[in-house]
XYZ file of C-alpha atoms in Angstrom:
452
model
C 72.267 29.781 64.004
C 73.212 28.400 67.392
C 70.458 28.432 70.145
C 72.191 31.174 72.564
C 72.658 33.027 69.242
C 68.355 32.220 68.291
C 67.875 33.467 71.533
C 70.076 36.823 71.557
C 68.042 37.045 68.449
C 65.017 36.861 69.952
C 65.240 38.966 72.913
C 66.421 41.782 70.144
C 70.320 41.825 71.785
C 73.325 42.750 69.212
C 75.219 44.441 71.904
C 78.642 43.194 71.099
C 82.447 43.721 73.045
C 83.046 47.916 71.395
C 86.612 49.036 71.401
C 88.459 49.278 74.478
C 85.905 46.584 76.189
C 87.339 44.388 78.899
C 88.862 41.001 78.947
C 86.490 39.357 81.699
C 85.276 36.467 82.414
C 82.241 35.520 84.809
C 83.036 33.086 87.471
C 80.320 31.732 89.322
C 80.732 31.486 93.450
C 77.846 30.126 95.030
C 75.337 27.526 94.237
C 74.780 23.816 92.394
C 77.363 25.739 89.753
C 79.934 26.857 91.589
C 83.322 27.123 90.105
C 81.548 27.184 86.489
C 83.558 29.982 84.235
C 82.936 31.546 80.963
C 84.254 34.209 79.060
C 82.991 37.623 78.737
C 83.663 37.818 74.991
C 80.444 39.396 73.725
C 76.472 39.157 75.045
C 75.748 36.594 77.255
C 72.427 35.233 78.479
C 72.018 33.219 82.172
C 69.448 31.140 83.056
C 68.500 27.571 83.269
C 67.091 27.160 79.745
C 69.377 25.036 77.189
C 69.362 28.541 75.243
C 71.339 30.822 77.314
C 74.728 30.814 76.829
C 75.344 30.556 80.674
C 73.465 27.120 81.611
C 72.696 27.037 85.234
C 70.962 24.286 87.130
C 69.994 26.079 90.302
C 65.785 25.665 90.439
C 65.362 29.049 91.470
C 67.112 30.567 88.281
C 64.728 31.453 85.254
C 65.000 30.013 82.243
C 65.517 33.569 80.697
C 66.672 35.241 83.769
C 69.790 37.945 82.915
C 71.805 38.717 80.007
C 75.399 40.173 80.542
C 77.209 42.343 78.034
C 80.609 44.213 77.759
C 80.316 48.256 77.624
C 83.847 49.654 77.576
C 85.276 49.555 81.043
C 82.060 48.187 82.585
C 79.589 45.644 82.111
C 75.736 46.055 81.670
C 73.856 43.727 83.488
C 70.023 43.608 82.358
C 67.333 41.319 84.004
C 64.977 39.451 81.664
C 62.150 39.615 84.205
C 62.709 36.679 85.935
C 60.493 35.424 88.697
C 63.372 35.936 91.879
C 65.032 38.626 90.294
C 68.300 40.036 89.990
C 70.559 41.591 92.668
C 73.360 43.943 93.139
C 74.488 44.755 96.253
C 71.220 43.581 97.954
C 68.853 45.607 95.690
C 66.926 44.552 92.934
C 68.059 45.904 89.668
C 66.148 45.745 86.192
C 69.851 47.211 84.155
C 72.687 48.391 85.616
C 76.108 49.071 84.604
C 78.643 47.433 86.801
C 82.447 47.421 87.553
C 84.754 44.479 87.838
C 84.695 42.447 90.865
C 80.898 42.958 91.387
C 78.724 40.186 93.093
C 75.633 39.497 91.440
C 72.608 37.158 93.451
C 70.287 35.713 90.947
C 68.271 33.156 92.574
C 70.379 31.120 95.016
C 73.457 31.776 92.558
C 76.349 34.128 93.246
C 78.854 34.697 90.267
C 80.884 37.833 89.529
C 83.291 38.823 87.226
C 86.476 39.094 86.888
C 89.523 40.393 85.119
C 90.235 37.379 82.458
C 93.514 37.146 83.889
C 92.244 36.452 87.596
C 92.529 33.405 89.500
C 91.438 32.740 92.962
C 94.164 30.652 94.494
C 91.942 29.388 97.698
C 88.319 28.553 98.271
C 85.301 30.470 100.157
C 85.662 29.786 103.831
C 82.506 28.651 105.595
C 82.309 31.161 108.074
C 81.301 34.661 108.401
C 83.507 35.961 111.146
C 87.422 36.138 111.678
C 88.354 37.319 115.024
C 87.043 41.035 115.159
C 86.190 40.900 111.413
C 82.453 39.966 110.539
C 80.989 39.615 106.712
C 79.048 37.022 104.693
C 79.842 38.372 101.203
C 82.192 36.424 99.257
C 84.496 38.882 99.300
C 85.063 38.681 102.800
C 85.189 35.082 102.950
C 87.742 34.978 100.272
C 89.700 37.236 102.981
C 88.802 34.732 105.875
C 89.957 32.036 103.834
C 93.427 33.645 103.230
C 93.451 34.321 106.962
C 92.550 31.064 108.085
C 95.801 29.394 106.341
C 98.382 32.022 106.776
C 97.652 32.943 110.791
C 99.413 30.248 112.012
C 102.498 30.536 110.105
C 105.093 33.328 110.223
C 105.164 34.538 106.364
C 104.815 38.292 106.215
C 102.029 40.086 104.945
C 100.729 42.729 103.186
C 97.675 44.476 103.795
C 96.165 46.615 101.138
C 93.237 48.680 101.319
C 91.157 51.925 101.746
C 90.981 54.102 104.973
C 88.133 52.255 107.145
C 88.394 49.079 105.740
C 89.666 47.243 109.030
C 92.996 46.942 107.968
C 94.194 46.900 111.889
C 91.723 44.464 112.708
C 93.299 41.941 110.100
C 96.287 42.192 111.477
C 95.659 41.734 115.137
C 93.288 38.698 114.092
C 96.220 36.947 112.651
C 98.350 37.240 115.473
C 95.368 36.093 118.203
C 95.230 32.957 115.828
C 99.171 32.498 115.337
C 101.316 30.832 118.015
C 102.695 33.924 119.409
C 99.304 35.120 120.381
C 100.478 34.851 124.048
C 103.116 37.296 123.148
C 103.377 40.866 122.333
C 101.488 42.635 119.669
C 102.905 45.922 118.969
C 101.896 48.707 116.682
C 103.844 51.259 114.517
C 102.170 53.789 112.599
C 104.347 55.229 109.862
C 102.757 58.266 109.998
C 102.596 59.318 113.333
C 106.039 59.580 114.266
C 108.322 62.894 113.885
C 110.562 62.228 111.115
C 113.391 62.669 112.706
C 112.782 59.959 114.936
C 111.745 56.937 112.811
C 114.511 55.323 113.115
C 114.778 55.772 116.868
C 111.119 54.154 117.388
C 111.576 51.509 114.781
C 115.459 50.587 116.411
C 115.255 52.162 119.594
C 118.536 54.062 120.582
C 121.752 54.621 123.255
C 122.060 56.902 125.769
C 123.297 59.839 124.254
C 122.864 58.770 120.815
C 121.418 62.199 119.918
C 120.469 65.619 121.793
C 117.109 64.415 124.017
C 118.347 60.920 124.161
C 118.946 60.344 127.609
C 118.640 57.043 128.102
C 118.487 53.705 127.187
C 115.441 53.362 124.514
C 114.010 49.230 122.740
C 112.532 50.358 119.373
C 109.482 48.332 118.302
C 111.195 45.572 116.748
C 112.536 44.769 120.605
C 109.306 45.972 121.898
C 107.718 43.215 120.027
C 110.395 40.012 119.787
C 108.851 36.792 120.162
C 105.253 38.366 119.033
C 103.832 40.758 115.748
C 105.052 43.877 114.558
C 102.101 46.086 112.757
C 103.352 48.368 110.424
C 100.568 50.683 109.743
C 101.153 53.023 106.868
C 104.183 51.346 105.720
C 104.156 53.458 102.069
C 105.026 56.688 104.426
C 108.312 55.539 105.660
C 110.586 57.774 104.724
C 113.012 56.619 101.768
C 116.481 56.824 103.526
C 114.997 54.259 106.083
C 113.684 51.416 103.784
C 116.868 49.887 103.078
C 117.572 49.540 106.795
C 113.853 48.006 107.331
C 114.413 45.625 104.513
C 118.246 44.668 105.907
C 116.381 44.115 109.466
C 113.841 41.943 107.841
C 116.620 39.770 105.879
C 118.724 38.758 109.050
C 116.479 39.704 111.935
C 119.009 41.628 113.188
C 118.488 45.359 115.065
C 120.656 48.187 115.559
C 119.899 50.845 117.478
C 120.603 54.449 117.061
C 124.488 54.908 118.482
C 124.380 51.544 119.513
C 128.314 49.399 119.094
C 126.458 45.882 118.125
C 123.340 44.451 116.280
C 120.647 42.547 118.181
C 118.539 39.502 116.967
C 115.006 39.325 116.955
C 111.966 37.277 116.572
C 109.327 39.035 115.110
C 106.567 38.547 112.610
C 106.129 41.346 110.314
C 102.503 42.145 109.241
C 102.723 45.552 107.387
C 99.298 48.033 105.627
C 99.229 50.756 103.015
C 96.248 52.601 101.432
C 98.871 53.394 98.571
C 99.566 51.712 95.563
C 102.632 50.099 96.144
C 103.857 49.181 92.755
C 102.958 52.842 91.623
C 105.134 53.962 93.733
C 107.820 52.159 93.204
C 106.993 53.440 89.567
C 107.552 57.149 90.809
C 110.646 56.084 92.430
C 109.152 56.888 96.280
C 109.236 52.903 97.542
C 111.639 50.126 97.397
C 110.894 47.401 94.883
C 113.177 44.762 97.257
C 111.104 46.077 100.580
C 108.099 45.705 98.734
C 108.676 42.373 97.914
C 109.943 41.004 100.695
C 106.914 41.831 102.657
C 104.210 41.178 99.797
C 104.782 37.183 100.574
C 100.634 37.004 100.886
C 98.738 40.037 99.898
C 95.826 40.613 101.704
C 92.974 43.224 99.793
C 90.580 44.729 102.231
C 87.353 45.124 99.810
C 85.733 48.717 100.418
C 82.004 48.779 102.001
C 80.859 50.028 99.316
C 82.077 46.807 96.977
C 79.963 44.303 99.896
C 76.135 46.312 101.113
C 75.228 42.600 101.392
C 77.345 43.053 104.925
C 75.679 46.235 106.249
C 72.544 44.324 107.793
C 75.009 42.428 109.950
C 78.127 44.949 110.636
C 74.342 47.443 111.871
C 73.537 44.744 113.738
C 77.342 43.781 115.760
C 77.840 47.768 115.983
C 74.383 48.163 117.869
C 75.630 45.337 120.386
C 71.857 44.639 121.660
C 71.290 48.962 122.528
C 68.401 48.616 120.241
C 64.539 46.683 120.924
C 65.373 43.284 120.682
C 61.555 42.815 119.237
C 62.294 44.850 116.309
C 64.645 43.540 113.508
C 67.246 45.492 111.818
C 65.141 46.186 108.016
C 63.081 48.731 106.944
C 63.694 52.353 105.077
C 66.555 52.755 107.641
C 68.569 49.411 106.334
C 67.905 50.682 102.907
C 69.158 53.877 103.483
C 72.595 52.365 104.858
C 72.911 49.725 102.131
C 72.345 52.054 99.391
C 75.127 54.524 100.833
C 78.728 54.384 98.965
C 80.584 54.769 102.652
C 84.148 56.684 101.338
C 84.958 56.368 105.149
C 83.906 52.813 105.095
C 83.265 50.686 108.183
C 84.581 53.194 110.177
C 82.054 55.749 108.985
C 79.051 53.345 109.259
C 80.108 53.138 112.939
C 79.857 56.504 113.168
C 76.580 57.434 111.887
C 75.637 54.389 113.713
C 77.111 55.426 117.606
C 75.571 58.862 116.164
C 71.809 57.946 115.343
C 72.234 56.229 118.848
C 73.330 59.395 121.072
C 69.866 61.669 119.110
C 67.806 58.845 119.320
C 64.466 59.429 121.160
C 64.782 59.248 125.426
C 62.626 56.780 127.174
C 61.484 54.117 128.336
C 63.451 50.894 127.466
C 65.927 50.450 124.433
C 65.476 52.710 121.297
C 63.618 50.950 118.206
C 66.226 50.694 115.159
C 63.208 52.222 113.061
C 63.768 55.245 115.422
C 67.153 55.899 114.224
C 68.188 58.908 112.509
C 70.998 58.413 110.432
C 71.904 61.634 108.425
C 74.037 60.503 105.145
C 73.377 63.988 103.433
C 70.164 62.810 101.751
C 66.957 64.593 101.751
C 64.616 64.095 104.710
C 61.684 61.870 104.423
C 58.644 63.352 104.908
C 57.149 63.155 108.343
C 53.605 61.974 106.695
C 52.641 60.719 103.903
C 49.399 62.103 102.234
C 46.244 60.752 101.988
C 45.515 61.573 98.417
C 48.370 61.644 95.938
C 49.410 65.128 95.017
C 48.210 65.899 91.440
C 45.683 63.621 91.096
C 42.800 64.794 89.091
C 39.614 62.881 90.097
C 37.729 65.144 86.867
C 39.922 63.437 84.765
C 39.256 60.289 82.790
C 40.961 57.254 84.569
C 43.907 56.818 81.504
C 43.961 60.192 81.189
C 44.610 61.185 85.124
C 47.124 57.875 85.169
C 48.908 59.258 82.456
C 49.750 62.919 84.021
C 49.981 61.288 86.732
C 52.988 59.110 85.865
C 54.655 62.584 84.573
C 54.446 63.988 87.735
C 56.021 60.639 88.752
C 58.449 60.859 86.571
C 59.551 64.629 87.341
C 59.467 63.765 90.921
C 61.305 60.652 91.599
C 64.419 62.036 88.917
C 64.686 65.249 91.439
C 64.564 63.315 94.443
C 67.303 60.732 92.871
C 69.446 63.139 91.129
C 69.377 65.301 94.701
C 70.176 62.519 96.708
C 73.477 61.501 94.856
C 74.497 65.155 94.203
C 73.920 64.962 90.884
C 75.978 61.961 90.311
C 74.669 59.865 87.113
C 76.304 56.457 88.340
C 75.349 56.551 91.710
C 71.993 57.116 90.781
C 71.757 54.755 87.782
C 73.472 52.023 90.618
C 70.982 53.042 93.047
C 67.596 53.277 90.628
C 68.522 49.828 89.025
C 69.204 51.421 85.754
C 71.616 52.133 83.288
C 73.411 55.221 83.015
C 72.043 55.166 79.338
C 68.356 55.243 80.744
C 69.001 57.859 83.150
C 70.564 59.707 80.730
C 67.087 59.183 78.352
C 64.671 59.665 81.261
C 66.260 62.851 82.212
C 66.222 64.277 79.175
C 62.645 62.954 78.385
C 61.497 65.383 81.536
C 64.253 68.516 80.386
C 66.303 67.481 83.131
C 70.151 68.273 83.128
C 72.500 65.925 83.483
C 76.688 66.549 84.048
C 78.729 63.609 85.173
């Protein structure tokens, strides 16, 4: 027997890769190891012991520190009690399940895991900020990284990513680091204009080209020669007008509505879609040529929820100094935030945050961030905390009064968790550090219901 197979032994682990279990592998992205991969084939244990099947070097690492283990779609990630612990998201977890693409901290080491297929084609960048675009999590810096060598070229790109993500900021970052940042930057949202009139605002038009033209119009392809075109939206463009946005692209020519002659242009395309692309190209809706002509770099906005780590420093960049300056940004409040799956993201955590502002207390001097009131649909915290704990029995012997005690506990803490993620088993099982299995158990140890 092998020593990472003596010491799956001897931890009691025979979790092996079940049917329908991914192909992953676990890269590692910060510390002495970084760059290290290995294959997510069955159990595997991390640490710094010659045992684990993961060997790390990093001195803060255990020598038994985390074992992780294939579970269908997901992963389970379990600490071994290690002495810095394990972190997801910027919590400490004891066993969690966890999705593709998560970053893990254990000790000064970053890894996460990937599709087996996956490779990164450029390396972390160094810094945590990209023209209007802040994070520190490796996600982001992959993004800054991909930024930092396509702005000053002209290739077109794509931008991919959820509602909120800062899609628009990307794209206005690459052209105030391109050489055309001197000229125009013009935007075109996809959405927003009557449908009868795309192709007038993407073209512009003639003087009587159509009833209400009645002059002269420069679409934004004019509007924007010499500079960047933003194409926000660009999976609503109506079908009939794809083939001329693709034929526009491939000679850089422009003709307007009614007009006798073509006109060249100089524009950068940089286009953004919340859609799957390829899907629907599947269903028949996009252009397989378009798409590909503007997917020269693809750009993936990672959602808020998929980098907490960032919330501590997007709080602290939206507050822009209106808070005590004596006071750092931690406490219950940070918590709250980070533990929050944002569906709006960043744009949503600016809200709540310009929103806890406008209700916080009046007075003297700046508000104190711990004054902050930032309503996610959770249940209130109580305003005091008691002096005794409720249900304790001081008649009681002392194992006896722990032990009902811990009940209680137990009964309590499942409400409050199960309330606060409407009922939802993963979000709670993310949030508690557990797996969805042990939820599962604990709820049904305390005839507790659980639907997911």
């Amino acid at each position: 027997m092998s020593r990472p197979e003596t010491l799956r032994h001897s931890l009691g682990l025979n979790l092996e890769a079940g049917p329908g279990s991914i192909a992953a592998k676990l890269v590692v992205l910060e510390g002495p190891d970084a760059g290290l991969e290995k294959r997510v084939g069955s159990v595997l244990t991390l640490g710094s012991s010659s045992e684990c099947d993961v060997l790390l070097s990093d001195p803060t690492v255990s020598r038994k520190h985390a074992l992780l283990a294939p579970l269908g779609p997901q992963l389970r990630l379990r600490d071994l009690g290690s002495s810095n612990g394990t972190r997801v998201g910027g919590r400490r977890v004891v066993e969690v399940e966890i999705d593709l693409g998560t970053t893990v901290h254990i000790g000064n080491t970053v890894f996460a895991v990937y599709p087996a297929w996956h490779v990164r084609e450029v390396e972390l960048s160094t810094r945590d900020d990209f023209g209007s675009l802040f994070g520190r999590s490796p996600a982001m810096r992959e993004v800054f990284s991909i930024l930092e060598r396509v702005a000053p070229t002209d290739v077109s790109v794509l931008i991919d990513g959820e509602s909120g993500t800062g899609k628009e900021l990307v794209a206005r970052s690459l052209h105030e680091h391109s050489a055309r940042k001197d000229r125009a930057y013009v935007v075109f949202d996809c959405t927003q204009a009557k449908p009868e009139l795309v192709e007038s605002e993407l073209f512009g038009h003639k003087k009587g080209a159509f009833t209400g033209a009645t002059a002269d119009r420069h679409g934004v392809f004019e509007q924007a020669d010499g500079g960047t075109l933003f194409l926000d939206e660009l999976g609503e463009l109506p079908t009939d007008l794809q083939a001329k946005l693709l034929r526009t692209l491939e000679t850089g020519e422009v003709k307007g509505v009614g007009a006798d002659a073509p006109r060249l242009v100089d524009v950068r395309v940089v286009a953004a879609t919340n859609r799957d692309l390829k899907a629907e190209v599947a269903r028949g809706n996009f252009r397989s040529d378009l798409m590909y002509r503007l997917d020269v770099v693809k750009i993936r906005m990672p959602p808020l929820r998929e980098r907490p780590e960032d919330v501590p420093g997007l709080v602290e960049r939206l507050l822009g100094g209106r808070c005590a300056s004596s006071e750092p940004i931690a406490g219950p409040n940070l918590h709250q935030l980070m533990s929050f799956d944002w569906p709006g993201n960043v744009r949503e955590l600016r809200n709540v945050v310009e929103r806890a502002l406008a209700l916080a207390p009046r007075g003297a001097g700046a508000p104190r961030f711990s004054q902050l009131i930032f309503n996610l649909g959770r249940p209130k915290t109580p305003s005091s905390t008691p002096s005794t704990l409720p249900g304790l029995d001081p008649l009681l012997p002392y194992k006896e009064a722990k032990e009902k005690l811990l009940e209680r506990f137990d009964c309590a803490y499942l409400e409050a968790l199960m309330a606060a993620h409407g009922q939802n088993i993963s979000g709670a099982a993310r949030v508690a550090g557990l797996s969805r299995k042990h939820l599962y158990e604990l709820l049904h140890r305390n005839g507790m219901a659980a639907s997911d």
